[in-house]
Amino acid sequence: MNTDRPDTPSDDAPWAESVATDVSRETGPAAWSAQVTHPDTHREALMRSVPEMDDSTPLAAQLAEDARRRIELDGRRFPRPESTRIITVANQKGGVGKTTTTVNIAAGLARAGLKVLVLDNDPQGNASTALGLEHRAGTPSIYEVLVEDAPLATAVQACPDVEGLWGVPATIDLSGAEIELVSLVSRETRLRKALDAYLKDRVAQGEERIDYVFVDCPPSLGLLTVNAFVTGREVLIPIQCEYYALEGLSQLLKTIELIKAHLNPDLIVSTILLTMYDGRTNLAQQVADEVRTHFPQQTLRTTVPRSVRISEAPSHGQTVMTYDPGSTGALAYLEAAREVAEHAVQRADLQ
């Protein structure tokens, strides 16, 4: 049995396309295969043209929702923050979508006209792969920055697929950095000092300010993750919609409180994103309700569904934003990116 079918209703499979035609030829995926910029004056009329669907037709409802998102988000410019936002994406539980969230929200913000830098602080180097960065052994990387005091600028690479997006790759050398950092002076603050110097030098040289910095973490609470927490001013926590994710969240929050008490008093949990969401299951809905009850301000309205397109994109060295920008997964991450950007001007605790 093909389990991808119900989880990815908008991934442009033939069965999805036929249903899209039934919904509306104007609003089906084929009509949006090209990324077209819609003037604001036409958005409302286009939105009204999308038929309303209820839960009795979940596939058609998803297609209609995707059409609305395309109309609403295509060509949008997201607001710039007043100063650079440095966001650490962390969860010590593996497989919850940390790297996927990091690269796709970063790409979504960059596509909306912002300047974004991604620091791959995970020895697995998956963020480097998704961004299309060179990260073979010997490539200048975050290892040289952390262990050898190399300037961050020597390791920054431009993402080949998205303008305004840069990354610092992780190579296999980073796997031994935990041990090497133990004996170094200021071992917990090395990444922060390197990033602060890079951002300052960039402005001094007349280059445009970086709007967002995302730090991708390994699924552990070692020195690499501690460096990421000290570097960030905010924490974004992706949470898989399963019971074990709630158990891991409490442990992560305790670690963040320790970091605040001893190393980075300004650190806050600013954003929580629900990933791998399957609205057909009671468990996913219960986990989402539980998280939103305890963290109403931090939890984004947008949830990221399970999607084959999101999983396929890294194998092509891309984010889902460039691999299949019209898919449900790409639209969900773009919507989440917009929420992250709007929070910068809406929430007093982020200003």
Short mmCIF file of C-alpha atoms in Angstrom, two decimals:
data_model
loop_
_atom_site.label_atom_id
_atom_site.label_comp_id
_atom_site.label_asym_id
_atom_site.label_seq_id
_atom_site.Cartn_x
_atom_site.Cartn_y
_atom_site.Cartn_z
CA MET A 1 0.00 0.00 0.00
CA ASN A 2 1.37 3.45 -0.87
CA THR A 3 1.40 5.44 2.35
CA ASP A 4 2.60 8.62 0.67
CA ARG A 5 -0.76 9.32 -0.90
CA PRO A 6 -2.75 10.66 2.09
CA ASP A 7 0.25 12.45 3.58
CA THR A 8 1.14 14.51 0.53
CA PRO A 9 -2.07 15.58 -1.13
CA SER A 10 -0.48 18.43 -3.07
CA ASP A 11 2.74 16.83 -4.27
CA ASP A 12 1.57 17.04 -7.87
CA ALA A 13 0.94 13.32 -8.26
CA PRO A 14 -1.56 12.43 -11.04
CA TRP A 15 -4.33 11.61 -8.58
CA ALA A 16 -3.86 14.98 -6.85
CA GLU A 17 -3.90 16.83 -10.15
CA SER A 18 -7.19 15.25 -11.17
CA VAL A 19 -8.80 16.29 -7.91
CA ALA A 20 -7.35 19.77 -8.32
CA THR A 21 -9.14 20.03 -11.65
CA ASP A 22 -12.41 19.15 -9.91
CA VAL A 23 -11.82 21.88 -7.34
CA SER A 24 -11.01 24.63 -9.84
CA ARG A 25 -8.88 24.87 -12.94
CA GLU A 26 -7.81 28.34 -11.81
CA THR A 27 -6.61 27.28 -8.39
CA GLY A 28 -5.14 23.82 -9.01
CA PRO A 29 -1.38 23.17 -8.75
CA ALA A 30 -0.85 23.30 -12.53
CA ALA A 31 -1.96 26.92 -12.60
CA TRP A 32 0.74 27.78 -10.09
CA SER A 33 3.68 25.77 -11.40
CA ALA A 34 5.38 29.04 -12.31
CA GLN A 35 6.09 31.46 -9.49
CA VAL A 36 3.99 34.47 -10.48
CA THR A 37 3.93 37.70 -8.53
CA HIS A 38 0.37 38.92 -7.93
CA PRO A 39 -0.25 42.63 -7.28
CA ASP A 40 -1.90 43.24 -3.93
CA THR A 41 -4.92 44.70 -5.68
CA HIS A 42 -5.69 41.32 -7.23
CA ARG A 43 -5.00 39.10 -4.22
CA GLU A 44 -8.37 39.54 -2.56
CA ALA A 45 -10.26 38.77 -5.77
CA LEU A 46 -8.15 35.67 -6.34
CA MET A 47 -8.69 34.55 -2.75
CA ARG A 48 -12.46 34.88 -3.15
CA SER A 49 -12.30 32.74 -6.29
CA VAL A 50 -11.05 29.74 -4.29
CA PRO A 51 -14.01 27.52 -3.36
CA GLU A 52 -14.70 26.75 0.29
CA MET A 53 -14.21 23.12 1.28
CA ASP A 54 -15.06 21.35 4.51
CA ASP A 55 -13.54 18.35 6.31
CA SER A 56 -15.77 15.92 4.43
CA THR A 57 -13.44 16.32 1.42
CA PRO A 58 -9.97 16.54 3.01
CA LEU A 59 -8.02 16.28 -0.23
CA ALA A 60 -9.99 19.04 -1.93
CA ALA A 61 -9.77 21.13 1.25
CA GLN A 62 -5.97 20.80 1.24
CA LEU A 63 -5.74 21.78 -2.40
CA ALA A 64 -7.92 24.83 -1.80
CA GLU A 65 -5.79 25.79 1.21
CA ASP A 66 -2.62 25.45 -0.88
CA ALA A 67 -4.15 27.69 -3.56
CA ARG A 68 -4.92 30.36 -0.97
CA ARG A 69 -1.38 30.20 0.36
CA ARG A 70 0.11 30.57 -3.11
CA ILE A 71 -2.02 33.64 -3.78
CA GLU A 72 -1.22 35.14 -0.40
CA LEU A 73 2.54 34.47 -0.38
CA ASP A 74 3.73 34.71 -3.99
CA GLY A 75 5.84 37.83 -4.42
CA ARG A 76 5.47 38.92 -0.80
CA ARG A 77 8.26 40.89 0.89
CA PHE A 78 8.58 40.08 4.58
CA PRO A 79 9.36 42.88 7.08
CA ARG A 80 13.01 43.39 8.06
CA PRO A 81 13.85 43.18 11.77
CA GLU A 82 15.33 46.29 13.39
CA SER A 83 18.55 44.38 14.09
CA THR A 84 19.99 40.99 13.22
CA ARG A 85 18.00 38.13 14.76
CA ILE A 86 20.19 35.19 15.74
CA ILE A 87 18.09 32.05 16.15
CA THR A 88 19.35 28.68 17.38
CA VAL A 89 17.28 25.75 16.11
CA ALA A 90 17.53 23.02 18.72
CA ASN A 91 16.00 19.84 20.07
CA GLN A 92 18.12 17.09 21.60
CA LYS A 93 15.71 14.49 20.20
CA GLY A 94 16.74 13.34 16.74
CA GLY A 95 14.47 13.14 13.72
CA VAL A 96 12.13 16.00 14.63
CA GLY A 97 12.99 18.20 11.64
CA LYS A 98 15.66 20.56 13.03
CA THR A 99 17.79 20.73 9.91
CA THR A 100 14.79 20.66 7.58
CA THR A 101 13.23 23.54 9.51
CA THR A 102 16.49 25.51 9.58
CA VAL A 103 17.18 25.40 5.85
CA ASN A 104 13.60 25.84 4.66
CA ILE A 105 12.69 28.75 6.90
CA ALA A 106 16.03 30.35 6.00
CA ALA A 107 15.31 29.86 2.29
CA GLY A 108 11.76 31.17 2.71
CA LEU A 109 13.00 34.36 4.36
CA ALA A 110 15.67 34.85 1.70
CA ARG A 111 13.13 34.39 -1.11
CA ALA A 112 11.07 37.12 0.54
CA GLY A 113 13.91 39.63 0.17
CA LEU A 114 15.82 39.21 3.44
CA LYS A 115 19.53 38.49 3.99
CA VAL A 116 20.03 35.17 5.79
CA LEU A 117 23.05 33.23 7.08
CA VAL A 118 22.93 29.57 8.17
CA LEU A 119 25.61 28.12 10.46
CA ASP A 120 25.77 24.33 10.17
CA ASN A 121 26.95 23.31 13.64
CA ASP A 122 26.04 19.62 13.20
CA PRO A 123 28.85 17.16 12.29
CA GLN A 124 26.42 15.30 10.02
CA GLY A 125 26.49 18.29 7.66
CA ASN A 126 22.92 17.81 6.48
CA ALA A 127 22.17 21.54 6.36
CA SER A 128 25.23 22.00 4.13
CA THR A 129 23.90 19.33 1.77
CA ALA A 130 20.42 20.87 1.58
CA LEU A 131 21.85 24.33 0.85
CA GLY A 132 24.14 23.01 -1.88
CA LEU A 133 27.32 24.04 -0.01
CA GLU A 134 30.69 22.40 -0.60
CA HIS A 135 31.55 20.44 2.56
CA ARG A 136 34.14 17.83 1.66
CA ALA A 137 37.04 17.27 4.05
CA GLY A 138 39.47 20.16 3.82
CA THR A 139 36.84 22.76 2.93
CA PRO A 140 36.99 25.85 5.21
CA SER A 141 34.19 25.21 7.65
CA ILE A 142 32.79 25.90 11.07
CA TYR A 143 35.41 23.53 12.53
CA GLU A 144 38.24 25.94 11.69
CA VAL A 145 36.19 28.77 13.22
CA LEU A 146 35.55 26.92 16.48
CA VAL A 147 38.86 25.14 17.02
CA GLU A 148 41.46 27.14 15.08
CA ASP A 149 40.08 30.68 15.56
CA ALA A 150 39.68 31.23 11.82
CA PRO A 151 37.55 34.27 10.86
CA LEU A 152 33.99 33.27 10.03
CA ALA A 153 34.21 35.13 6.71
CA THR A 154 36.75 32.58 5.42
CA ALA A 155 34.13 29.81 5.62
CA VAL A 156 31.01 31.62 4.35
CA GLN A 157 29.60 30.33 1.05
CA ALA A 158 26.72 31.63 -1.04
CA CYS A 159 23.81 29.25 -1.56
CA PRO A 160 23.73 28.56 -5.33
CA ASP A 161 19.93 28.32 -5.58
CA VAL A 162 18.65 31.19 -3.42
CA GLU A 163 19.83 34.79 -3.69
CA GLY A 164 20.48 36.45 -0.33
CA LEU A 165 21.18 33.14 1.44
CA TRP A 166 24.63 32.18 2.73
CA GLY A 167 25.91 29.28 4.80
CA VAL A 168 28.92 28.11 6.78
CA PRO A 169 29.31 24.36 6.15
CA ALA A 170 30.15 21.54 8.53
CA THR A 171 32.75 18.96 7.48
CA ILE A 172 33.63 15.57 8.95
CA ASP A 173 36.31 17.33 11.04
CA LEU A 174 33.56 18.72 13.26
CA SER A 175 32.86 15.24 14.64
CA GLY A 176 35.99 15.51 16.81
CA ALA A 177 35.44 19.10 17.85
CA GLU A 178 33.62 18.20 21.08
CA ILE A 179 36.81 16.64 22.47
CA GLU A 180 39.11 19.37 21.16
CA LEU A 181 36.97 22.16 22.59
CA VAL A 182 37.25 20.82 26.15
CA SER A 183 40.79 22.13 26.63
CA LEU A 184 40.33 25.47 24.84
CA VAL A 185 39.90 28.86 26.51
CA SER A 186 36.35 30.26 26.43
CA ARG A 187 35.13 27.02 24.90
CA GLU A 188 31.44 27.91 25.27
CA THR A 189 31.64 31.35 23.63
CA ARG A 190 33.91 30.75 20.62
CA LEU A 191 31.15 30.66 18.02
CA ARG A 192 29.44 33.75 19.43
CA LYS A 193 32.63 35.82 19.31
CA ALA A 194 33.33 34.73 15.73
CA LEU A 195 29.79 35.55 14.57
CA ASP A 196 29.68 38.92 16.33
CA ALA A 197 32.99 39.87 14.72
CA TYR A 198 31.76 38.80 11.27
CA LEU A 199 28.51 40.77 11.52
CA LYS A 200 30.36 43.86 12.73
CA ASP A 201 33.02 43.62 9.99
CA ARG A 202 30.38 43.14 7.31
CA VAL A 203 28.66 46.42 8.20
CA ALA A 204 32.03 48.22 8.55
CA GLN A 205 32.92 47.17 5.00
CA GLY A 206 29.73 48.70 3.64
CA GLU A 207 27.93 45.40 2.97
CA GLU A 208 24.23 45.04 3.67
CA ARG A 209 23.31 43.88 7.15
CA ILE A 210 22.38 40.23 7.70
CA ASP A 211 18.75 40.07 8.85
CA TYR A 212 18.66 36.51 10.18
CA VAL A 213 21.24 34.02 11.39
CA PHE A 214 20.14 30.42 11.97
CA VAL A 215 22.34 27.97 13.88
CA ASP A 216 21.62 24.29 13.24
CA CYS A 217 22.45 22.00 16.17
CA PRO A 218 23.30 18.30 16.53
CA PRO A 219 20.77 16.08 18.35
CA SER A 220 22.66 16.24 21.66
CA LEU A 221 23.43 18.62 24.51
CA GLY A 222 27.23 18.69 24.18
CA LEU A 223 29.64 21.59 23.67
CA LEU A 224 28.57 22.18 20.07
CA THR A 225 24.99 22.73 21.18
CA VAL A 226 26.12 24.84 24.14
CA ASN A 227 28.07 27.06 21.71
CA ALA A 228 24.93 27.40 19.61
CA PHE A 229 22.84 28.39 22.65
CA VAL A 230 25.39 30.98 23.71
CA THR A 231 25.52 32.34 20.15
CA GLY A 232 21.76 32.66 19.71
CA ARG A 233 19.52 35.29 21.22
CA GLU A 234 16.45 33.21 20.45
CA VAL A 235 15.66 29.50 20.32
CA LEU A 236 13.38 27.91 17.73
CA ILE A 237 12.22 24.44 18.78
CA PRO A 238 10.76 22.07 16.16
CA ILE A 239 8.49 19.53 17.84
CA GLN A 240 7.34 16.34 16.17
CA CYS A 241 3.67 15.69 16.88
CA GLU A 242 4.25 12.55 18.95
CA TYR A 243 4.19 11.83 22.68
CA TYR A 244 7.96 11.41 23.14
CA ALA A 245 8.49 14.90 21.79
CA LEU A 246 6.73 16.37 24.83
CA GLU A 247 9.03 14.47 27.19
CA GLY A 248 12.10 15.77 25.37
CA LEU A 249 10.79 19.34 25.45
CA SER A 250 10.86 19.55 29.24
CA GLN A 251 14.49 18.42 29.33
CA LEU A 252 15.43 20.93 26.65
CA LEU A 253 13.77 23.79 28.53
CA LYS A 254 15.75 22.91 31.67
CA THR A 255 18.98 23.05 29.65
CA ILE A 256 18.02 26.45 28.23
CA GLU A 257 17.37 27.75 31.74
CA LEU A 258 20.86 26.63 32.79
CA ILE A 259 22.38 28.41 29.78
CA LYS A 260 20.46 31.56 30.70
CA ALA A 261 21.61 31.40 34.31
CA HIS A 262 25.30 30.95 33.58
CA LEU A 263 26.23 31.89 30.00
CA ASN A 264 23.59 33.81 28.05
CA PRO A 265 21.03 35.69 30.18
CA ASP A 266 19.31 37.19 27.10
CA LEU A 267 18.36 33.83 25.58
CA ILE A 268 14.62 33.22 25.11
CA VAL A 269 12.48 30.51 23.55
CA SER A 270 10.83 32.65 20.90
CA THR A 271 9.34 30.10 18.51
CA ILE A 272 7.94 26.57 18.53
CA LEU A 273 7.03 24.86 15.25
CA LEU A 274 4.95 21.68 15.04
CA THR A 275 6.41 19.35 12.41
CA MET A 276 5.38 16.05 10.79
CA TYR A 277 1.79 16.91 11.59
CA ASP A 278 -0.95 14.52 10.50
CA GLY A 279 -4.30 16.11 11.24
CA ARG A 280 -6.14 12.79 10.68
CA THR A 281 -4.80 11.36 13.96
CA ASN A 282 -6.05 12.21 17.42
CA LEU A 283 -2.51 12.00 18.81
CA ALA A 284 -1.18 14.76 16.56
CA GLN A 285 -4.10 17.01 17.47
CA GLN A 286 -3.65 16.28 21.18
CA VAL A 287 0.08 17.05 21.07
CA ALA A 288 -0.60 20.27 19.16
CA ASP A 289 -3.27 21.33 21.67
CA GLU A 290 -0.95 20.53 24.59
CA VAL A 291 1.92 22.58 23.19
CA ARG A 292 -0.33 25.52 22.30
CA THR A 293 -1.88 25.47 25.77
CA HIS A 294 1.51 25.76 27.50
CA PHE A 295 3.20 28.01 24.91
CA PRO A 296 0.43 30.09 23.29
CA GLN A 297 2.65 33.01 22.25
CA GLN A 298 5.62 30.99 21.00
CA THR A 299 3.81 28.29 19.00
CA LEU A 300 3.30 29.18 15.34
CA ARG A 301 -0.18 28.85 13.84
CA THR A 302 1.35 27.02 10.88
CA THR A 303 2.03 23.30 11.15
CA VAL A 304 4.33 21.41 8.78
CA PRO A 305 2.77 18.20 7.42
CA ARG A 306 4.57 15.00 6.53
CA SER A 307 5.58 15.40 2.91
CA VAL A 308 7.51 13.31 0.43
CA ARG A 309 8.71 16.47 -1.32
CA ILE A 310 10.35 17.77 1.86
CA SER A 311 12.16 14.45 2.29
CA GLU A 312 13.25 14.27 -1.36
CA ALA A 313 14.69 17.77 -1.64
CA PRO A 314 18.02 17.20 0.20
CA SER A 315 18.89 14.28 -2.11
CA HIS A 316 18.96 16.87 -4.91
CA GLY A 317 21.09 19.27 -2.87
CA GLN A 318 18.18 21.68 -2.46
CA THR A 319 15.63 22.94 0.00
CA VAL A 320 12.00 22.18 -0.77
CA MET A 321 11.64 25.89 -1.59
CA THR A 322 13.55 25.41 -4.83
CA TYR A 323 12.92 21.69 -5.38
CA ASP A 324 9.12 21.98 -5.46
CA PRO A 325 8.01 25.49 -4.44
CA GLY A 326 4.34 24.73 -5.10
CA SER A 327 4.11 21.68 -2.83
CA THR A 328 2.21 21.63 0.46
CA GLY A 329 5.46 21.31 2.43
CA ALA A 330 7.10 24.29 0.74
CA LEU A 331 4.02 26.45 1.26
CA ALA A 332 3.84 25.46 4.93
CA TYR A 333 7.47 26.43 5.52
CA LEU A 334 7.00 29.70 3.63
CA GLU A 335 3.98 30.49 5.78
CA ALA A 336 6.01 29.65 8.90
CA ALA A 337 8.82 31.93 7.68
CA ARG A 338 6.32 34.77 7.31
CA GLU A 339 5.11 34.24 10.87
CA VAL A 340 8.69 34.31 12.14
CA ALA A 341 9.32 37.57 10.28
CA GLU A 342 6.08 39.21 11.41
CA HIS A 343 6.75 38.33 15.05
CA ALA A 344 9.80 40.59 14.92
CA VAL A 345 7.56 43.63 14.56
CA GLN A 346 4.53 42.37 16.49
CA ARG A 347 6.01 41.02 19.72
CA ALA A 348 7.51 43.32 22.33
CA ASP A 349 9.78 40.55 23.70
CA LEU A 350 11.59 40.34 20.33
CA GLN A 351 12.29 44.06 19.98
#
